[in-house]
XYZ file of C-alpha atoms in Angstrom:
550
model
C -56.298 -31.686 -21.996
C -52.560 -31.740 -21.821
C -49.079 -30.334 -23.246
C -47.539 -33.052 -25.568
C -44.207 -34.047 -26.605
C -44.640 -34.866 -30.049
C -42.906 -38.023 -30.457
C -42.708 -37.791 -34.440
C -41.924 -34.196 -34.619
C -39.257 -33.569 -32.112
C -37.199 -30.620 -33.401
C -34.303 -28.372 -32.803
C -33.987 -24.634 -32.733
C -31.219 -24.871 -35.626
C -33.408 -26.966 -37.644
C -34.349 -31.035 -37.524
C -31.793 -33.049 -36.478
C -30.530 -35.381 -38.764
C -29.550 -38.622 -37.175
C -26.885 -41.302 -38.236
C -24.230 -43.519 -36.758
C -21.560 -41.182 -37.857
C -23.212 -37.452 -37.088
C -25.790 -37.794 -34.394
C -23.565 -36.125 -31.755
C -23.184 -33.265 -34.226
C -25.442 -30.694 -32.369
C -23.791 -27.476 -33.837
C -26.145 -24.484 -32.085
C -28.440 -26.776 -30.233
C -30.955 -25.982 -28.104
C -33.419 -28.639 -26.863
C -37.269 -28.016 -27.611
C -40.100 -29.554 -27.299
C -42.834 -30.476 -30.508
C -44.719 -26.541 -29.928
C -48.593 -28.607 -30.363
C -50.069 -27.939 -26.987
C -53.253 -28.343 -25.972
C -55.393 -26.910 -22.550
C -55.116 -26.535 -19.748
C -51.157 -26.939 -19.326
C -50.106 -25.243 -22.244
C -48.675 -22.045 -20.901
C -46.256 -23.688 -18.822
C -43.102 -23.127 -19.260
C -39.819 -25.815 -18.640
C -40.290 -27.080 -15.333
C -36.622 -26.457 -14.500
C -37.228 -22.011 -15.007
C -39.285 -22.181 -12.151
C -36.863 -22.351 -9.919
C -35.673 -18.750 -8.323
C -32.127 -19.166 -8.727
C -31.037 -16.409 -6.503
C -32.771 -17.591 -3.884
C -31.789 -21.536 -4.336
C -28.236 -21.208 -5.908
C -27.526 -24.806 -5.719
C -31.034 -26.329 -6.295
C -30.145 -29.065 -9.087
C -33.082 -30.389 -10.806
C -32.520 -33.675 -12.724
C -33.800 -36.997 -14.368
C -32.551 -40.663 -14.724
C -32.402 -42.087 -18.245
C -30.070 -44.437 -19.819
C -26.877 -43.387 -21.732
C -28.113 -45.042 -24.949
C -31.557 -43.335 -24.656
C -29.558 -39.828 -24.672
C -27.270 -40.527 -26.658
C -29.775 -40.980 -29.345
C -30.881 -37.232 -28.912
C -34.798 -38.090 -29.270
C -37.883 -37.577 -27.058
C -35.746 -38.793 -24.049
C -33.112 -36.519 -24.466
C -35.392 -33.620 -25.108
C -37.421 -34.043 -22.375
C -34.544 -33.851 -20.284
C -32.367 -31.133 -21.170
C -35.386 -29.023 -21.585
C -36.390 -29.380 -18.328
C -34.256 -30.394 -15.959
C -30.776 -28.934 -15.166
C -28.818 -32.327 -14.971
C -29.096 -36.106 -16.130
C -28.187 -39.243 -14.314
C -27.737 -42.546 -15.887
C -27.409 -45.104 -13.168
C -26.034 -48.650 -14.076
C -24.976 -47.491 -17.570
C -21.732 -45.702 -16.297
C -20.804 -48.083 -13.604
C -17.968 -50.174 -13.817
C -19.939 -53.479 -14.196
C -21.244 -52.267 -17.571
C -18.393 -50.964 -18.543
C -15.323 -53.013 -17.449
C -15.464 -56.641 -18.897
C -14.106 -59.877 -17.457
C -10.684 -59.185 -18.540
C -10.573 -55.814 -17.265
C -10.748 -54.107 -20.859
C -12.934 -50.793 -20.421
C -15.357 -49.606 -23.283
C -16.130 -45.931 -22.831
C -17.596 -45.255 -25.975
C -20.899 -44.512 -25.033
C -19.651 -42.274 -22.235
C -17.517 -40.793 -24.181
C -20.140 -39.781 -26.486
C -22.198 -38.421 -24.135
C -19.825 -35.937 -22.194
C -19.020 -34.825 -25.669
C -22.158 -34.008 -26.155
C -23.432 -32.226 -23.130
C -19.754 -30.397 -23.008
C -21.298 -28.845 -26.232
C -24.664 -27.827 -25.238
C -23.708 -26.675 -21.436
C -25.778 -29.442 -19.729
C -24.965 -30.975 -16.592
C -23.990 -34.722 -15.369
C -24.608 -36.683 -12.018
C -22.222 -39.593 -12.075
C -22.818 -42.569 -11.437
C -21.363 -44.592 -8.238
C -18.244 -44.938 -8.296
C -17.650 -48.144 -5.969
C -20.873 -50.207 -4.739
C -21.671 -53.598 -4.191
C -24.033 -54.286 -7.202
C -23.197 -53.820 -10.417
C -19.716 -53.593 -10.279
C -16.510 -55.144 -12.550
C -17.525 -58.567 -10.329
C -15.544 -60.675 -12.947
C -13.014 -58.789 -13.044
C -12.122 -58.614 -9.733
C -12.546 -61.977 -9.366
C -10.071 -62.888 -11.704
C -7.796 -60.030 -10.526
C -8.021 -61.945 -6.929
C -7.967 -65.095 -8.327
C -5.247 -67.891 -6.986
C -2.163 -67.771 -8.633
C -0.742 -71.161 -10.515
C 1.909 -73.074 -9.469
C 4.112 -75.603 -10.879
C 3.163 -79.322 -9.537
C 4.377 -82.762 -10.098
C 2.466 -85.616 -10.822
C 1.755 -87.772 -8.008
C 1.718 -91.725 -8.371
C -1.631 -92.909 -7.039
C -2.998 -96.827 -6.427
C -2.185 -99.507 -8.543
C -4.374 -102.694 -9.470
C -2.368 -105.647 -11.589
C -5.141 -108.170 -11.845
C -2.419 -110.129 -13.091
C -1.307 -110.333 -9.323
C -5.100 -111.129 -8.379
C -6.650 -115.068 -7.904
C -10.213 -113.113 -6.733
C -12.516 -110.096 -7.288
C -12.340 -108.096 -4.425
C -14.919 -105.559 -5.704
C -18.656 -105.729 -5.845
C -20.403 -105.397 -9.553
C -23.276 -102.455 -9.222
C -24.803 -105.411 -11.929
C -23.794 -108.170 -13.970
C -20.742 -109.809 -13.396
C -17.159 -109.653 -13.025
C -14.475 -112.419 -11.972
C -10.888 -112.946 -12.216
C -10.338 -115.310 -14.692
C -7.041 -116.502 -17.050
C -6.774 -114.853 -20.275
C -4.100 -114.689 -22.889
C -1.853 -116.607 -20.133
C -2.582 -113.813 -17.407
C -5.113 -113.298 -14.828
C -7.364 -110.826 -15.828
C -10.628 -109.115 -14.810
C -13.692 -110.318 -17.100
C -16.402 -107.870 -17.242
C -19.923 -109.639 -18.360
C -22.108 -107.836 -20.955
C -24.187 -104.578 -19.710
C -22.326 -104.765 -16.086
C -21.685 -101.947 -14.223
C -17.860 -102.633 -12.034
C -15.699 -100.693 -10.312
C -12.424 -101.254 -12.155
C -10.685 -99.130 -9.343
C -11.712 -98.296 -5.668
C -10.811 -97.278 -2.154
C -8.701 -94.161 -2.430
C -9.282 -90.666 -1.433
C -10.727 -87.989 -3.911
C -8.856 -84.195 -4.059
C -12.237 -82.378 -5.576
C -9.432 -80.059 -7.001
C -6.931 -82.711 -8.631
C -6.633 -83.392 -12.018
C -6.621 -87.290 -12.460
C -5.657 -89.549 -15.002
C -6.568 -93.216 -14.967
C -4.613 -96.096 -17.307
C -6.040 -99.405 -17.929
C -5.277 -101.921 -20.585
C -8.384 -103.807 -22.306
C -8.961 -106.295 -24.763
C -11.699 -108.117 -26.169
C -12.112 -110.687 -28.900
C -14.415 -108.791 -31.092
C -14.223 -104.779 -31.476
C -15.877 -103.790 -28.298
C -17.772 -100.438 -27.008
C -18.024 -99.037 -23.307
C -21.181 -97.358 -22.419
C -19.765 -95.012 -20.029
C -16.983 -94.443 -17.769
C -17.396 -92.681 -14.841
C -14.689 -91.147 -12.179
C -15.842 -90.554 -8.665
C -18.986 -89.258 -10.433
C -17.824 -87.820 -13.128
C -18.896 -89.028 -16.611
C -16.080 -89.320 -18.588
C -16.823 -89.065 -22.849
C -14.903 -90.917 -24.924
C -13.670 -91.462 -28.661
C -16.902 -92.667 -29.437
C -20.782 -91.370 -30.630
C -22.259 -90.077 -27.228
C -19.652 -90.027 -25.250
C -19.094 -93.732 -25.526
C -15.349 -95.927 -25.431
C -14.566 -97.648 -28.582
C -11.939 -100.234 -29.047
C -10.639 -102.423 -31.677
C -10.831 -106.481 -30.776
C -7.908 -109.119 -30.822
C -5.446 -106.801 -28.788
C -4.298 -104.849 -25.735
C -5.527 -101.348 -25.896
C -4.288 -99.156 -23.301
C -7.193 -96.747 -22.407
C -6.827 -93.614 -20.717
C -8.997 -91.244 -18.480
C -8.366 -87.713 -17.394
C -11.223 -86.116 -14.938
C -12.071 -84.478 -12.234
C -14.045 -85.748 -8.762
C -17.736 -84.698 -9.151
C -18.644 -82.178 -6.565
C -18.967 -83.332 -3.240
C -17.146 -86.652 -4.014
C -14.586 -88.172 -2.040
C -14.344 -91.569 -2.729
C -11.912 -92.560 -5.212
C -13.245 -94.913 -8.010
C -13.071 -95.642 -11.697
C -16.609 -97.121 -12.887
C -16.974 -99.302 -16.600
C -20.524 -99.653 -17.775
C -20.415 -102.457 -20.514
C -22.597 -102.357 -23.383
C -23.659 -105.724 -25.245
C -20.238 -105.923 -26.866
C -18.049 -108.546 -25.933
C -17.561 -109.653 -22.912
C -14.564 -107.149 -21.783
C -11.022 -108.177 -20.209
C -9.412 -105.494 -18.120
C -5.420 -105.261 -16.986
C -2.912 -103.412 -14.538
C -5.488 -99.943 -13.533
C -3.003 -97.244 -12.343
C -4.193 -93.581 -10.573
C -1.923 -90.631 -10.705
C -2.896 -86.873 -10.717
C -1.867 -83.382 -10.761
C -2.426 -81.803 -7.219
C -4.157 -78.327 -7.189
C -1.901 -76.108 -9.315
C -2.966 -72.721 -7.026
C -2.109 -71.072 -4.251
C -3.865 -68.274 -2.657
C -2.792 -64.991 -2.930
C -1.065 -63.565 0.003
C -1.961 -60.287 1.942
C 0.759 -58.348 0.076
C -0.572 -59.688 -3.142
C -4.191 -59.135 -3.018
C -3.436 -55.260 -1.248
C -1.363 -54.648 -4.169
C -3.718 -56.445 -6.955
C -6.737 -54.081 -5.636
C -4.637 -50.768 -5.421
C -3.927 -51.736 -9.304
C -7.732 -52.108 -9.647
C -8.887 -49.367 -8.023
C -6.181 -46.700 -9.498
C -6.817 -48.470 -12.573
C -10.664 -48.222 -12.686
C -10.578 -44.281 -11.394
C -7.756 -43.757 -13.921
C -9.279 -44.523 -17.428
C -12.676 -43.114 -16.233
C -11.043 -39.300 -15.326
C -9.204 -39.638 -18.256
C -12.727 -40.039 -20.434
C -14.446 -37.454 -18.318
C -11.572 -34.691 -18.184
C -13.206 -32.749 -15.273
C -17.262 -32.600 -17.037
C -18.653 -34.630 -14.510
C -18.080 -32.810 -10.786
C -20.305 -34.543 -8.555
C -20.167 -38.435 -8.135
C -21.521 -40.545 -6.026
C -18.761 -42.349 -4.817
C -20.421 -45.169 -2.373
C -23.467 -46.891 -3.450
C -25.354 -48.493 -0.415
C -22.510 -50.119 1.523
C -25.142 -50.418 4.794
C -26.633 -53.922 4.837
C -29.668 -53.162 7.459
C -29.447 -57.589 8.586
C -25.963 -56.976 10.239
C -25.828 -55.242 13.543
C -22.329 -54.223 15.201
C -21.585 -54.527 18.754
C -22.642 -50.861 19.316
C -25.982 -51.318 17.949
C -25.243 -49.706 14.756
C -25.819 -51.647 11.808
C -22.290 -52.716 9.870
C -21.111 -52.510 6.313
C -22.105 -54.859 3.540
C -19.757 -58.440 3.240
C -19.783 -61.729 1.395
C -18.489 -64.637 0.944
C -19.563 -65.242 -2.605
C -18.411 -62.027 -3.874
C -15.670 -59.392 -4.180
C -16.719 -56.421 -2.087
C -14.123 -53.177 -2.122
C -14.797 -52.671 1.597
C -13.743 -56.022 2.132
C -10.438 -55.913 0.508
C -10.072 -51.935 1.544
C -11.166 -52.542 5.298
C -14.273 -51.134 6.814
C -12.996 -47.925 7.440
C -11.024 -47.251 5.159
C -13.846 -48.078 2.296
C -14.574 -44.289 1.753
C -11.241 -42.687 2.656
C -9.035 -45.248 0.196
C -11.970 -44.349 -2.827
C -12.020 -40.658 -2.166
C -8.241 -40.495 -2.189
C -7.980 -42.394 -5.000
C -10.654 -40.672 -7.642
C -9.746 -37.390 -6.338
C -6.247 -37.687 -7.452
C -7.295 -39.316 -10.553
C -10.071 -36.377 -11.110
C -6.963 -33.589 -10.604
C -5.001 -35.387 -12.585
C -7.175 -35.150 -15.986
C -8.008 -31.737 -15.827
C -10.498 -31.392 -13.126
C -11.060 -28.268 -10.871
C -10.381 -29.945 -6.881
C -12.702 -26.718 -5.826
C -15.800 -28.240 -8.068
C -15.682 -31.721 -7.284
C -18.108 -33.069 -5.055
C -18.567 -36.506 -3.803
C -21.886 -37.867 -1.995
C -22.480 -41.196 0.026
C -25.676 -42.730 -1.754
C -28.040 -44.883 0.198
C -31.469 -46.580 0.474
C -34.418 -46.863 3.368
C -32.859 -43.863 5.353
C -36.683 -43.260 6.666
C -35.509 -45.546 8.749
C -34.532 -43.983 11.786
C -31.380 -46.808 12.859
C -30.693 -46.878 9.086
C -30.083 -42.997 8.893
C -28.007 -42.886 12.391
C -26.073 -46.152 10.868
C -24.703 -44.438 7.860
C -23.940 -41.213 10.284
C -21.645 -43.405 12.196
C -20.021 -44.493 9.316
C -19.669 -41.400 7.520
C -18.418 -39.939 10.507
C -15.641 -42.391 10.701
C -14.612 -41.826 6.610
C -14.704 -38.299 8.006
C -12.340 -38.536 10.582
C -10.655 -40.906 8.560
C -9.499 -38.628 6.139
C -12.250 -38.899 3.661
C -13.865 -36.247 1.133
C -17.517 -36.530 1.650
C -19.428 -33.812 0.785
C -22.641 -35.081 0.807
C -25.514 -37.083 1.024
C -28.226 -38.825 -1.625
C -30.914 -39.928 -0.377
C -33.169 -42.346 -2.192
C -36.158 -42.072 -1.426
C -39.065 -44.266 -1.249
C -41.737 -42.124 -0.868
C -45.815 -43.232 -1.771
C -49.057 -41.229 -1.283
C -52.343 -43.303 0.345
C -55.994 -42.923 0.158
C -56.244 -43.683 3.511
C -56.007 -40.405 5.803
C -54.384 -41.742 8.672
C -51.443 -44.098 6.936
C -50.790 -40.435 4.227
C -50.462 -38.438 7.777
C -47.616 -40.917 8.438
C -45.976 -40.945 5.102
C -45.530 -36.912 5.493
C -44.188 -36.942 8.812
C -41.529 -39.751 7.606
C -40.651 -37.528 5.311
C -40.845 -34.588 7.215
C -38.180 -36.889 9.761
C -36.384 -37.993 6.686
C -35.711 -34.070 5.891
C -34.796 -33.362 9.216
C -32.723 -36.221 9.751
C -30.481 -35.530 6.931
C -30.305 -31.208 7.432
C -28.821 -32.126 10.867
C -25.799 -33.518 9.235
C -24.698 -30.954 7.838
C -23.682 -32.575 4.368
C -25.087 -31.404 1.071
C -28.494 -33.186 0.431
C -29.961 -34.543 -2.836
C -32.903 -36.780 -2.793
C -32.433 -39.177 -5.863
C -35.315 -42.287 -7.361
C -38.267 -39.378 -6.405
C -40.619 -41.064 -7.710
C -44.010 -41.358 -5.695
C -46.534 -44.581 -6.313
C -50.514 -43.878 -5.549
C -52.342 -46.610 -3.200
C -55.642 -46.817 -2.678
C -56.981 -47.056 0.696
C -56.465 -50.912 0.952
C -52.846 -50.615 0.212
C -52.878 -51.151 -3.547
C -51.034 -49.628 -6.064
C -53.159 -47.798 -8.434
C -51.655 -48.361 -12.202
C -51.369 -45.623 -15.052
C -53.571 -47.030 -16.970
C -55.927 -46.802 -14.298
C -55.824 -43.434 -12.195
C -58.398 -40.993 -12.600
C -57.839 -37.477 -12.809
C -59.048 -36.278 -9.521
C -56.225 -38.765 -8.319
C -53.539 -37.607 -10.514
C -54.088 -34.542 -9.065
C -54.128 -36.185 -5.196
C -50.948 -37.415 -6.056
C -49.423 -34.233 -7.986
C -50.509 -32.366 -4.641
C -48.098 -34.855 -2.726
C -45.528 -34.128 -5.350
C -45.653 -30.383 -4.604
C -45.784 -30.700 -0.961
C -42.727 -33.266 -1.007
C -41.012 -30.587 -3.081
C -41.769 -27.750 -1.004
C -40.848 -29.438 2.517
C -37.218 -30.005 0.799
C -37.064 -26.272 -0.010
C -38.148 -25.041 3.337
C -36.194 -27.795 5.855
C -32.747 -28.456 4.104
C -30.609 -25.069 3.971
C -30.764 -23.509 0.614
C -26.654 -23.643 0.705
C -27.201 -27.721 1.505
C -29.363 -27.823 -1.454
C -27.488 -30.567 -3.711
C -31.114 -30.947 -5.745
C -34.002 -33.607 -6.501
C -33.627 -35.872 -9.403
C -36.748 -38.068 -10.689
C -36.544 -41.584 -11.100
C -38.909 -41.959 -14.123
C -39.458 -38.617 -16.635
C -42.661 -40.416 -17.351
C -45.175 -42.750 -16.350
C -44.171 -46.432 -16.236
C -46.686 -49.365 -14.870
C -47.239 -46.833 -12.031
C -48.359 -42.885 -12.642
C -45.523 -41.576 -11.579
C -44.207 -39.365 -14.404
C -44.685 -35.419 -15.421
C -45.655 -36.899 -18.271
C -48.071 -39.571 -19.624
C -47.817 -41.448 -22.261
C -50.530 -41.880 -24.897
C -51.777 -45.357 -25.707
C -52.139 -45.255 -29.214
C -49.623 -42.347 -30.247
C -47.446 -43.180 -27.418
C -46.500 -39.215 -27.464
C -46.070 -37.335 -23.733
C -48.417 -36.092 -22.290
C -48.073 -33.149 -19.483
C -49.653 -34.529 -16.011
C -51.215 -32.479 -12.877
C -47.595 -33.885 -11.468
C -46.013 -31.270 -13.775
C -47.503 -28.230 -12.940
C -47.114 -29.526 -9.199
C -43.295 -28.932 -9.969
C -43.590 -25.820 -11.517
C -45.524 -24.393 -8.732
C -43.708 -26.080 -6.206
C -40.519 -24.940 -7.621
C -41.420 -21.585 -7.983
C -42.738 -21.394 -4.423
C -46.742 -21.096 -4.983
C-alpha cells in the first residue's frame, strides 16, 4: 500500500486553486501540498527533500526535470515538485531552439511565466544550457551566416536560329524531329508525342537562374506535355503543369528554372502531346549567375558576436538574476573524434552551425562565459551567486571523463568561469551479481573521477532502469515488488556514495530525470492504471533514508 497524489484533488494551503488563462500564476500565499489520502506503509513520510540535514550538506540541491508547460499549469506536476524537491529543471523548453524562431524573434512567455511564479513562492531554477549542439536557434543561425546577395548581370548564353539550320543536329529521345520550311523559314518540326531536345551542349551552373526563349507555332491551338530544363520540370500556363498555345501564329514561349541537382549538362527538353505537330524558332539561353557571396571572416565574427550577445541579452533581461546556476555547455565532446594527443576533440559539422566552430575550440567556453556573465550583471544579477557548470554525457567512461578535463582545463586557463560539473548519468541496476558489482564500482569511479577535479558536482538524468539477469529491461507495468525494492536499494546506495565521496562544499545536488515512472520503473512514484493518480514507490523512501543518512 502506498502514499498517493490525488490527481483530482490536488489542493493548496490557501484554498483550491482556481485555474484560467488569465489567473493561474496568481498563487497569493501558496504553499505546495500534496492530496492528504495516504494509505500504508509509506504514509508517514514526509517530503523527500526535509530529509536532507542541511547543516551538514549546505549545498545539497535536490531537483526534478519537467517541462515548462507542465509547471506552468500548477497541477500534479508542479506539486510534486515543489513539494519535494528544492529546484526544477526544464531541459529543451528553455533552450534557444524552442525559443528563438527562424527569424531570430524570441518568445519568452512561458519563461517568463514561470520565473514569475517561482520568484513568488521562493522555489529554485536550474537553467537550461545555454549553448549546445542540439537543440539550438539552428535556423537562425543559419540564416544569420547565410551568403550575402549581390547584384549580377544577366549573362547571354547559346543561341539556336533554326532558321540558319538545313539539318537536325540533335537526337529525338522519341518520335521525330527534322528541319523543315515553314512559313518561308527553316524551322524545327516536332512530330506528335516526341520527346526533343530543343537546346543542348552547354554547361549547367546548379546555382544560376536560367531563362530560356523560343518562338512556336502550330496550325491548330497546340499543348506541350512538359518541358523540362537540365532535369528540371518546368509547369506551365496550363492544367498540370502543361504549355498551352494558341494556333495560326508565333508565340514566343518562355522558361525560367533552375538545373536539377547534380545536373550539368545544359538542355531544354519539349515533350509533345497529340496536338499538332509543333514548329519551333530561334532558342536563346541567358541566366542570372549566383547572386551570393560568402561571408567573409570579419563578417561572420561579427554576425555571431551579434548572435551570441543577442541571445544572452533578451534571456537575462527575462530572468533578472532568478535563475543563478546554468549550464552553459551542453555536451560539446563528440567521443568518434580523437586529437593528436589522444584526447578526444570537440563536436564539428559540416551540415550545421556549431558555436565552437564559429567561436574556435578554445575559446567555446571562455567567449560564452564572458558573454552571459556580463549579460547576467547587467539585468540585475548578483556576480557572487552565479554559477555556471559544463554538462556532459557517458563520463563513466574513463577517456571520456579525462577528455572533458583537458578541455575544461584549457576554458580555465583560458579565462573561462566554470564552476562546475553535471554529470549525466547513465546508471542501471542488474539481476545478475557479477555485471551489478561492476555497475557500482563505475559509479564508485564515476564519483571519484569527478571529486578529483575539484569543480562543483551535480549528477543530472538520475534515473536508474532494472534488468533482469539476461540484460532486459524490466517495464513498470511489470516489476514486482521485491524488485522495486532491489532497485530502490540501488537508489539509496547511489545516493549515499554521492554524499560520502564528493565534498559536502562540492555538493552542487542530484536532480531526477523522471518524478515518476515512465515505460521503465524508474520514478518515486507510480502511476495507477485506472486512476492514473501517484503512487509512492520503495524508490521514495530509498531517498528519504538515503538523504537523511540511514
Amino acid at each position: 500500500m502506498k502514499k498517493i497524489f490525488r490527481n483530482s484533488l490536488l489542493m493548496l494551503a490557501a484554498g483550491a486553486l482556481a485555474v484560467s488563462c488569465a489567473d493561474y500564476n496568481e498563487t497569493y500565499n501558496f504553499e505546495a501540498e500534496p492530496d492528504p489520502t495516504v494509505i500504508a506503509p509509506y504514509k508517514d513520510l514526509k517530503p523527500v527533500k526535509s530529509y536532507i540535514n542541511r547543516e551538514q550538506y549546505p549545498n545539497l540541491s535536490l531537483g526534478a526535470q519537467l517541462k515548462v508547460v507542465d509547471f506552468n499549469k500548477q497541477e500534479l506536476a508542479h506539486s510534486a515538485a515543489v513539494t519535494n524537491f528544492d529546484h526544477a529543471t526544464f531541459g529543451t523548453t528553455l533552450m534557444s531552439g524552442t525559443i528563438v524562431n527562424a527569424k531570430g524573434v524570441m518568445n519568452f512567455l512561458d519563461m517568463s511565466d514561470l520565473l514569475d511564479h517561482v520568484e513568488k513562492i521562493g522555489y529554485e531554477v536550474y537553467g537550461s544550457p545555454l549553448f549546445a549542439n542540439a537543440n539550438q536557434c539552428d535556423d537562425w543561425l543559419a540564416l544569420l551566416t547565410a551568403p550575402i546577395e549581390i547584384p549580377v548581370d544577366f549573362v547571354e548564353g547559346k543561341v539556336v536560329n533554326y532558321n540558319d539550320s538545313t539539318k537536325f543536329n540533335g537526337k529525338p529521345e522519341s518520335g521525330s524531329a527534322s528541319i523543315t520550311k515553314y512559313d518561308d523559314q527553316n524551322t524545327l518540326k516536332i512530330g506528335a508525342l516526341a520527346k526533343v531536345r530543343i537546346i543542348e551542349g552547354f554547361e549547367v551552373d546548379p546555382k544560376a537562374k536560367y531563362t530560356t526563349t523560343f518562338w512556336a507555332r502550330a496550325d491548330k491551338d497546340a499543348t506541350i506535355n512538359a518541358i523540362y530544363f537540365s532535369g528540371t520540370k518546368v509547369n506551365g500556363n496550363g492544367n498540370d503543369g502543361k504549355w498551352t498555345f494558341k494556333g495560326g501564329k508565333w508565340t514566343k514561349i518562355v522558361v525560367e528554372a533552375q538545373s536539377a541537382e547534380g545536373e550539368t549538362e545544359g538542355y531544354l527538353r519539349i515533350e509533345n502531346s497529340r496536338s499538332p505537330v509543333l514548329y519551333i524558332q530561334k532558342v536563346q539561353v541567358g541566366y542570372y549567375p549566383d547572386n551570393h557571396r560568402p561571408q567573409t571572416e570579419q563578417e561572420i565574427s561579427d554576425t555571431i558576436s551579434y548572435a551570441i550577445n543577442t541571445w544572452c541579452d533578451k534571456l537575462m533581461d527575462i530572468n533578472r538574476g532568478r535563475i543563478k546556476l546554468f549550464d552553459l555547455i551542453d555536451e560539446a565532446i563528440d567521443s568518434k573524434s580523437e586529437l593528436d594527443n589522444g584526447m578526444f576533440d570537440l563536436k564539428h559539422s559540416n551540415s550545421q552551425i556549431f558555436w565552437q566552430d564559429l567561436l574556435g575550440s578554445e575559446n567555446y567556453a571562455p567567449v560564452a562565459s564572458r558573454v552571459a556573465s556580463a549579460a547576467y550583471q547587467k539585468y540585475e544579477g548578483d556576480p557572487a551567486l552565479l554559477k555556471f557548470f559544463i554538462s556532459e554525457n557517458g563520463l563513466e567512461d574513463q577517456k571520456m571523463f579525462e577528455s572533458l578535463k583537458y578541455w575544461i582545463n584549457i576554458w580555465d586557463n583560458n579565462g573561462a568561469k566554470i564552476d562546475g560539473i553535471n554529470a549525466k548519468v547513465n546508471l542501471s541496476y542488474s539481476e545478475d551479481a557479477d555485471k551489478q558489482a561492476a555497475n557500482e564500482a563505475s559509479y564508485n569511479t564515476l564519483l571519484d573521477n569527478l571529486a578529483s577535479t575539484g569543480k562543483l558536482i551535480r549528477l543530472s538524468n538520475f534515473d536508474i532502469k532494472y534488468l533482469d539477469a539476461t540484460g532486459v529491461s524490466v517495464t513498470a507495468k511489470d516489476i514486482t515488488e521485491a524488485q522495486r525494492q532491489k532497485l530502490a536499494d540501488f537508489y539509496g546506495y547511489a545516493i549515499k556514495r554521492y554524499m560520502e565521496k564528493i565534498p559536502h562544499e562540492k555538493q552542487a545536488g542530484i536532480c531526477k530525470g523522471n518524478m515518476s515512472d515512465t515505460t521503465d520503473p524508474v520514478g518515486l512514484w507510480a502511476i495507477d492504471n485506472k486512476s492514473k493518480d501517484w503512487v509512492r514507490t520503495a524508490t521514495y523512501k530509498a531517498f528519504c533514508d538515503a538523504l537523511s543518512g540511514k
